[in-house]
């Protein structure tokens, strides 16, 4: 009950982008959308299917580079929709790429994140991209490491996780059943490029209930002890 | 000229970093940030030619009335942040790193 599947689309120019819904996506699965576009200051992506909430985004002009890019990450709690998702941003013809990842067994209401996502926007000729760590609140979390760069890098040497996406300069790895506590800063090797790096964590369903059950068990144990 | 980088954005607010440089001398003049989130952010500028850095931690602000942080780069330091024009006529010579939360 964790990472299930992914789809990718783009790594080409166009005024919109159509991406398939990941295989098996069904009610209460969490979908994570990662969208990259080469443009300066000001895309507002919209989606024709699903209700998407922004997790992180970055945009802006990169001094010294001929190409700038923006990157957006969203989550959606899925229903019964199938087929494709069309991403739109007002019709500008831009270079773009996207990846959509599906997770099962996550929280079925509210924000599915277990901690605030971390984010780094690095404007330098790096060959190592860093994804800053966060503090996972509950065990059995899904930890997601994301890197996005302008040079279309292939990704190698993830220091944590299993690579799920290596497409058009977008690299994503996941860790199933991440324990609680600090996830640590993680890195991946890329071509020399400026980049963004992020860590996102999804909470397992039933974690809160498990805490309640432990409290209940403790109260029952005290009651039994006092009975004897 | 000014460069703006929206370093982080979510439903909970935005972190926007900016820096200005003089068009004639190509020296960095000012570095500033507006943080409308509930957590810290750190911005760092690094001169590629000298390794000189300017780094600043900016605390959370009230999203309803964010108070921007700004710093004039001291003239002695600004000399070490002089930008270059590369062979293709592009401004070059500065790296940045923006982190959230910091």
GROMACS .gro file of C-alpha atoms in nm:
model
  330
    1UNK     CA    1   0.000   0.000   0.000
    2UNK     CA    2   0.224   0.277  -0.124
    3UNK     CA    3   0.360   0.392  -0.459
    4UNK     CA    4   0.167   0.223  -0.737
    5UNK     CA    5   0.234   0.361  -1.084
    6UNK     CA    6   0.321   0.668  -1.289
    7UNK     CA    7   0.280   0.828  -1.628
    8UNK     CA    8   0.486   1.092  -1.809
    9UNK     CA    9   0.414   1.328  -2.097
   10UNK     CA   10   0.578   1.605  -2.296
   11UNK     CA   11   0.948   1.679  -2.313
   12UNK     CA   12   0.844   1.878  -2.619
   13UNK     CA   13   0.674   2.208  -2.709
   14UNK     CA   14   0.303   2.275  -2.705
   15UNK     CA   15   0.020   2.500  -2.583
   16UNK     CA   16  -0.127   2.233  -2.348
   17UNK     CA   17  -0.017   1.894  -2.223
   18UNK     CA   18  -0.217   1.572  -2.207
   19UNK     CA   19  -0.104   1.311  -1.957
   20UNK     CA   20  -0.266   0.973  -1.889
   21UNK     CA   21  -0.406   0.897  -1.546
   22UNK     CA   22  -0.176   0.640  -1.382
   23UNK     CA   23  -0.280   0.276  -1.409
   24UNK     CA   24  -0.514   0.156  -1.138
   25UNK     CA   25  -0.589   0.500  -0.991
   26UNK     CA   26  -0.915   0.473  -0.802
   27UNK     CA   27  -1.112   0.617  -0.512
   28UNK     CA   28  -0.902   0.770  -0.233
   29UNK     CA   29  -0.571   0.715  -0.405
   30UNK     CA   30  -0.347   1.022  -0.391
   31UNK     CA   31  -0.209   1.147  -0.723
   32UNK     CA   32   0.098   1.370  -0.733
   33UNK     CA   33   0.142   1.591  -1.040
   34UNK     CA   34   0.484   1.734  -1.125
   35UNK     CA   35   0.476   1.992  -1.405
   36UNK     CA   36   0.774   2.167  -1.566
   37UNK     CA   37   0.755   2.455  -1.815
   38UNK     CA   38   1.024   2.669  -1.976
   39UNK     CA   39   0.893   3.020  -1.927
   40UNK     CA   40   0.963   3.317  -1.701
   41UNK     CA   41   0.732   3.444  -1.431
   42UNK     CA   42   0.377   3.349  -1.434
   43UNK     CA   43   0.215   3.027  -1.541
   44UNK     CA   44  -0.113   2.932  -1.378
   45UNK     CA   45  -0.165   2.567  -1.465
   46UNK     CA   46  -0.519   2.431  -1.462
   47UNK     CA   47  -0.645   2.073  -1.494
   48UNK     CA   48  -0.959   1.948  -1.667
   49UNK     CA   49  -0.992   1.644  -1.440
   50UNK     CA   50  -0.956   1.621  -1.064
   51UNK     CA   51  -0.926   1.878  -0.784
   52UNK     CA   52  -0.562   1.971  -0.746
   53UNK     CA   53  -0.392   2.151  -0.457
   54UNK     CA   54  -0.055   2.314  -0.503
   55UNK     CA   55   0.225   2.176  -0.285
   56UNK     CA   56   0.521   2.375  -0.417
   57UNK     CA   57   0.600   2.599  -0.708
   58UNK     CA   58   0.885   2.814  -0.821
   59UNK     CA   59   0.921   3.063  -1.101
   60UNK     CA   60   1.150   3.343  -1.200
   61UNK     CA   61   1.428   3.473  -1.413
   62UNK     CA   62   1.764   3.306  -1.383
   63UNK     CA   63   2.047   3.548  -1.423
   64UNK     CA   64   2.304   3.428  -1.674
   65UNK     CA   65   2.094   3.154  -1.829
   66UNK     CA   66   1.929   3.170  -2.169
   67UNK     CA   67   1.652   2.938  -2.054
   68UNK     CA   68   1.435   2.980  -1.750
   69UNK     CA   69   1.187   2.732  -1.612
   70UNK     CA   70   0.902   2.699  -1.369
   71UNK     CA   71   0.809   2.389  -1.177
   72UNK     CA   72   0.483   2.305  -0.998
   73UNK     CA   73   0.379   2.013  -0.778
   74UNK     CA   74   0.018   1.934  -0.687
   75UNK     CA   75  -0.175   1.662  -0.510
   76UNK     CA   76  -0.528   1.535  -0.573
   77UNK     CA   77  -0.740   1.277  -0.393
   78UNK     CA   78  -0.868   1.063  -0.673
   79UNK     CA   79  -1.216   0.937  -0.753
   80UNK     CA   80  -1.332   0.719  -1.035
   81UNK     CA   81  -1.206   0.925  -1.326
   82UNK     CA   82  -1.011   0.750  -1.596
   83UNK     CA   83  -0.848   0.843  -1.923
   84UNK     CA   84  -0.637   1.157  -1.954
   85UNK     CA   85  -0.573   1.485  -1.775
   86UNK     CA   86  -0.523   1.796  -1.988
   87UNK     CA   87  -0.299   2.061  -1.831
   88UNK     CA   88  -0.353   2.417  -1.959
   89UNK     CA   89  -0.186   2.752  -1.882
   90UNK     CA   90  -0.340   3.010  -2.113
   91UNK     CA   91  -0.221   2.889  -2.450
   92UNK     CA   92   0.144   2.993  -2.466
   93UNK     CA   93   0.353   2.754  -2.672
   94UNK     CA   94   0.627   2.638  -2.434
   95UNK     CA   95   0.863   2.347  -2.375
   96UNK     CA   96   0.701   2.136  -2.104
   97UNK     CA   97   0.705   1.802  -1.931
   98UNK     CA   98   0.498   1.634  -1.661
   99UNK     CA   99   0.488   1.325  -1.446
  100UNK     CA  100   0.193   1.192  -1.249
  101UNK     CA  101   0.246   0.940  -0.966
  102UNK     CA  102  -0.020   0.737  -0.788
  103UNK     CA  103  -0.017   0.627  -0.423
  104UNK     CA  104  -0.263   0.405  -0.237
  105UNK     CA  105  -0.331   0.362   0.134
  106UNK     CA  106  -0.290   0.733   0.218
  107UNK     CA  107  -0.515   0.963   0.422
  108UNK     CA  108  -0.869   0.965   0.289
  109UNK     CA  109  -0.958   1.319   0.400
  110UNK     CA  110  -0.782   1.651   0.440
  111UNK     CA  111  -0.427   1.731   0.335
  112UNK     CA  112  -0.248   1.398   0.280
  113UNK     CA  113   0.095   1.544   0.355
  114UNK     CA  114   0.263   1.428   0.674
  115UNK     CA  115   0.494   1.733   0.698
  116UNK     CA  116   0.564   2.060   0.519
  117UNK     CA  117   0.739   1.991   0.190
  118UNK     CA  118   1.091   2.124   0.156
  119UNK     CA  119   1.207   2.314  -0.145
  120UNK     CA  120   1.532   2.446  -0.288
  121UNK     CA  121   1.577   2.663  -0.596
  122UNK     CA  122   1.944   2.656  -0.689
  123UNK     CA  123   2.084   2.879  -0.961
  124UNK     CA  124   2.432   2.745  -1.016
  125UNK     CA  125   2.622   2.502  -1.235
  126UNK     CA  126   2.562   2.204  -1.011
  127UNK     CA  127   2.627   1.839  -1.094
  128UNK     CA  128   2.469   1.730  -0.767
  129UNK     CA  129   2.114   1.828  -0.679
  130UNK     CA  130   2.018   1.841  -0.313
  131UNK     CA  131   1.671   1.770  -0.183
  132UNK     CA  132   1.655   1.904   0.173
  133UNK     CA  133   1.519   1.677   0.443
  134UNK     CA  134   1.202   1.702   0.648
  135UNK     CA  135   1.068   1.545   0.966
  136UNK     CA  136   0.824   1.262   0.905
  137UNK     CA  137   0.551   1.254   1.169
  138UNK     CA  138   0.415   0.903   1.126
  139UNK     CA  139   0.568   0.569   1.027
  140UNK     CA  140   0.478   0.393   0.701
  141UNK     CA  141   0.488   0.722   0.511
  142UNK     CA  142   0.553   0.762   0.140
  143UNK     CA  143   0.858   0.983   0.096
  144UNK     CA  144   0.896   1.141  -0.247
  145UNK     CA  145   1.220   1.299  -0.373
  146UNK     CA  146   1.190   1.531  -0.673
  147UNK     CA  147   1.451   1.702  -0.891
  148UNK     CA  148   1.389   1.925  -1.190
  149UNK     CA  149   1.653   2.089  -1.408
  150UNK     CA  150   1.689   2.282  -1.727
  151UNK     CA  151   1.950   2.063  -1.896
  152UNK     CA  152   1.736   1.754  -1.941
  153UNK     CA  153   1.960   1.556  -1.711
  154UNK     CA  154   1.962   1.183  -1.669
  155UNK     CA  155   1.956   1.104  -1.297
  156UNK     CA  156   2.196   0.865  -1.131
  157UNK     CA  157   2.309   0.779  -0.782
  158UNK     CA  158   2.004   0.863  -0.573
  159UNK     CA  159   2.119   0.850  -0.212
  160UNK     CA  160   1.774   0.730  -0.103
  161UNK     CA  161   1.472   0.574  -0.266
  162UNK     CA  162   1.380   0.390  -0.584
  163UNK     CA  163   1.381   0.590  -0.905
  164UNK     CA  164   1.034   0.608  -1.060
  165UNK     CA  165   1.075   0.885  -1.319
  166UNK     CA  166   1.378   0.992  -1.526
  167UNK     CA  167   1.225   1.193  -1.808
  168UNK     CA  168   1.307   1.521  -1.975
  169UNK     CA  169   1.520   1.650  -1.689
  170UNK     CA  170   1.264   1.544  -1.428
  171UNK     CA  171   1.379   1.290  -1.172
  172UNK     CA  172   1.154   1.140  -0.904
  173UNK     CA  173   1.232   0.866  -0.651
  174UNK     CA  174   1.010   0.726  -0.378
  175UNK     CA  175   1.059   0.545  -0.048
  176UNK     CA  176   0.784   0.309   0.066
  177UNK     CA  177   0.723   0.275   0.440
  178UNK     CA  178   0.950   0.561   0.542
  179UNK     CA  179   0.988   0.565   0.918
  180UNK     CA  180   0.908   0.865   1.136
  181UNK     CA  181   1.179   1.121   1.215
  182UNK     CA  182   1.428   1.308   1.002
  183UNK     CA  183   1.451   1.198   0.641
  184UNK     CA  184   1.785   1.373   0.592
  185UNK     CA  185   1.915   1.573   0.299
  186UNK     CA  186   1.936   1.355  -0.010
  187UNK     CA  187   2.115   1.402  -0.341
  188UNK     CA  188   2.116   1.283  -0.701
  189UNK     CA  189   2.372   1.333  -0.976
  190UNK     CA  190   2.269   1.541  -1.277
  191UNK     CA  191   2.427   1.714  -1.574
  192UNK     CA  192   2.569   2.054  -1.484
  193UNK     CA  193   2.261   2.266  -1.440
  194UNK     CA  194   2.061   2.489  -1.212
  195UNK     CA  195   1.775   2.297  -1.058
  196UNK     CA  196   1.499   2.271  -0.801
  197UNK     CA  197   1.489   1.996  -0.540
  198UNK     CA  198   1.208   1.896  -0.306
  199UNK     CA  199   1.096   1.636  -0.057
  200UNK     CA  200   0.725   1.562  -0.011
  201UNK     CA  201   0.582   1.308   0.232
  202UNK     CA  202   0.238   1.146   0.235
  203UNK     CA  203   0.086   1.012   0.555
  204UNK     CA  204  -0.038   0.656   0.577
  205UNK     CA  205  -0.411   0.605   0.631
  206UNK     CA  206  -0.503   0.506   0.983
  207UNK     CA  207  -0.196   0.648   1.153
  208UNK     CA  208  -0.405   0.870   1.379
  209UNK     CA  209  -0.640   0.582   1.452
  210UNK     CA  210  -0.342   0.371   1.550
  211UNK     CA  211  -0.243   0.630   1.810
  212UNK     CA  212  -0.596   0.634   1.949
  213UNK     CA  213  -0.592   0.255   1.966
  214UNK     CA  214  -0.263   0.260   2.156
  215UNK     CA  215  -0.414   0.504   2.406
  216UNK     CA  216  -0.720   0.284   2.438
  217UNK     CA  217  -0.500  -0.021   2.492
  218UNK     CA  218  -0.304   0.164   2.759
  219UNK     CA  219  -0.625   0.264   2.940
  220UNK     CA  220  -0.749  -0.097   2.921
  221UNK     CA  221  -0.418  -0.222   3.059
  222UNK     CA  222  -0.443   0.020   3.352
  223UNK     CA  223  -0.800  -0.088   3.411
  224UNK     CA  224  -0.699  -0.454   3.407
  225UNK     CA  225  -0.411  -0.384   3.645
  226UNK     CA  226  -0.638  -0.199   3.887
  227UNK     CA  227  -0.889  -0.481   3.870
  228UNK     CA  228  -0.631  -0.737   3.983
  229UNK     CA  229   1.766   4.570  -1.361
  230UNK     CA  230   1.587   4.335  -1.129
  231UNK     CA  231   1.562   3.960  -1.120
  232UNK     CA  232   1.274   3.798  -0.933
  233UNK     CA  233   1.257   3.440  -0.819
  234UNK     CA  234   0.944   3.302  -0.664
  235UNK     CA  235   1.143   3.051  -0.463
  236UNK     CA  236   0.847   2.874  -0.309
  237UNK     CA  237   0.471   2.889  -0.343
  238UNK     CA  238   0.190   2.686  -0.195
  239UNK     CA  239  -0.159   2.730  -0.058
  240UNK     CA  240   0.008   2.861   0.256
  241UNK     CA  241   0.193   3.154   0.103
  242UNK     CA  242   0.485   3.257  -0.109
  243UNK     CA  243   0.857   3.329  -0.079
  244UNK     CA  244   0.980   3.581  -0.335
  245UNK     CA  245   1.347   3.681  -0.360
  246UNK     CA  246   1.477   3.967  -0.571
  247UNK     CA  247   1.811   4.124  -0.651
  248UNK     CA  248   1.900   4.440  -0.838
  249UNK     CA  249   2.212   4.535  -1.024
  250UNK     CA  250   2.343   4.854  -1.177
  251UNK     CA  251   2.313   4.842  -1.556
  252UNK     CA  252   2.636   5.038  -1.605
  253UNK     CA  253   2.873   4.895  -1.346
  254UNK     CA  254   2.702   4.552  -1.340
  255UNK     CA  255   2.736   4.543  -0.963
  256UNK     CA  256   2.471   4.388  -0.739
  257UNK     CA  257   2.306   4.666  -0.539
  258UNK     CA  258   2.030   4.515  -0.332
  259UNK     CA  259   1.903   4.177  -0.219
  260UNK     CA  260   1.553   4.140  -0.075
  261UNK     CA  261   1.279   3.894   0.012
  262UNK     CA  262   0.910   3.885   0.089
  263UNK     CA  263   0.795   3.583   0.286
  264UNK     CA  264   0.421   3.536   0.335
  265UNK     CA  265   0.449   3.184   0.474
  266UNK     CA  266   0.468   3.065   0.833
  267UNK     CA  267   0.826   2.937   0.818
  268UNK     CA  268   1.179   3.063   0.761
  269UNK     CA  269   1.350   3.085   0.425
  270UNK     CA  270   1.717   3.133   0.341
  271UNK     CA  271   1.859   3.302   0.033
  272UNK     CA  272   2.223   3.301  -0.071
  273UNK     CA  273   2.396   3.481  -0.357
  274UNK     CA  274   2.744   3.371  -0.459
  275UNK     CA  275   2.984   3.548  -0.694
  276UNK     CA  276   3.124   3.294  -0.938
  277UNK     CA  277   3.446   3.492  -0.983
  278UNK     CA  278   3.532   3.560  -0.618
  279UNK     CA  279   3.327   3.313  -0.417
  280UNK     CA  280   3.190   3.604  -0.212
  281UNK     CA  281   2.850   3.529  -0.063
  282UNK     CA  282   2.559   3.720   0.080
  283UNK     CA  283   2.326   3.499   0.280
  284UNK     CA  284   2.016   3.586   0.478
  285UNK     CA  285   1.762   3.400   0.687
  286UNK     CA  286   1.419   3.560   0.660
  287UNK     CA  287   1.158   3.469   0.918
  288UNK     CA  288   0.789   3.409   0.870
  289UNK     CA  289   0.553   3.697   0.818
  290UNK     CA  290   0.186   3.757   0.861
  291UNK     CA  291   0.046   3.659   0.522
  292UNK     CA  292  -0.210   3.937   0.548
  293UNK     CA  293   0.052   4.210   0.574
  294UNK     CA  294   0.395   4.075   0.483
  295UNK     CA  295   0.689   4.292   0.574
  296UNK     CA  296   0.965   4.251   0.318
  297UNK     CA  297   1.329   4.220   0.416
  298UNK     CA  298   1.590   4.405   0.212
  299UNK     CA  299   1.961   4.475   0.229
  300UNK     CA  300   2.180   4.707   0.033
  301UNK     CA  301   2.493   4.521  -0.064
  302UNK     CA  302   2.785   4.716   0.089
  303UNK     CA  303   2.997   4.890  -0.173
  304UNK     CA  304   3.309   4.701  -0.073
  305UNK     CA  305   3.123   4.375  -0.119
  306UNK     CA  306   2.946   4.493  -0.433
  307UNK     CA  307   3.282   4.516  -0.607
  308UNK     CA  308   3.318   4.146  -0.556
  309UNK     CA  309   2.975   4.087  -0.703
  310UNK     CA  310   3.049   4.257  -1.035
  311UNK     CA  311   2.875   4.063  -1.308
  312UNK     CA  312   3.023   3.973  -1.645
  313UNK     CA  313   2.891   3.964  -1.999
  314UNK     CA  314   2.966   3.629  -2.156
  315UNK     CA  315   3.056   3.554  -2.518
  316UNK     CA  316   2.690   3.538  -2.612
  317UNK     CA  317   2.615   3.874  -2.456
  318UNK     CA  318   2.438   3.729  -2.154
  319UNK     CA  319   2.490   3.850  -1.800
  320UNK     CA  320   2.683   3.596  -1.602
  321UNK     CA  321   2.866   3.558  -1.278
  322UNK     CA  322   2.614   3.498  -1.001
  323UNK     CA  323   2.475   3.184  -0.842
  324UNK     CA  324   2.179   3.174  -0.609
  325UNK     CA  325   2.034   2.925  -0.365
  326UNK     CA  326   1.692   2.968  -0.206
  327UNK     CA  327   1.570   2.720   0.054
  328UNK     CA  328   1.234   2.663   0.219
  329UNK     CA  329   1.182   2.602   0.500
  330UNK     CA  330   1.525   2.699   0.634
   0.00000   0.00000   0.00000
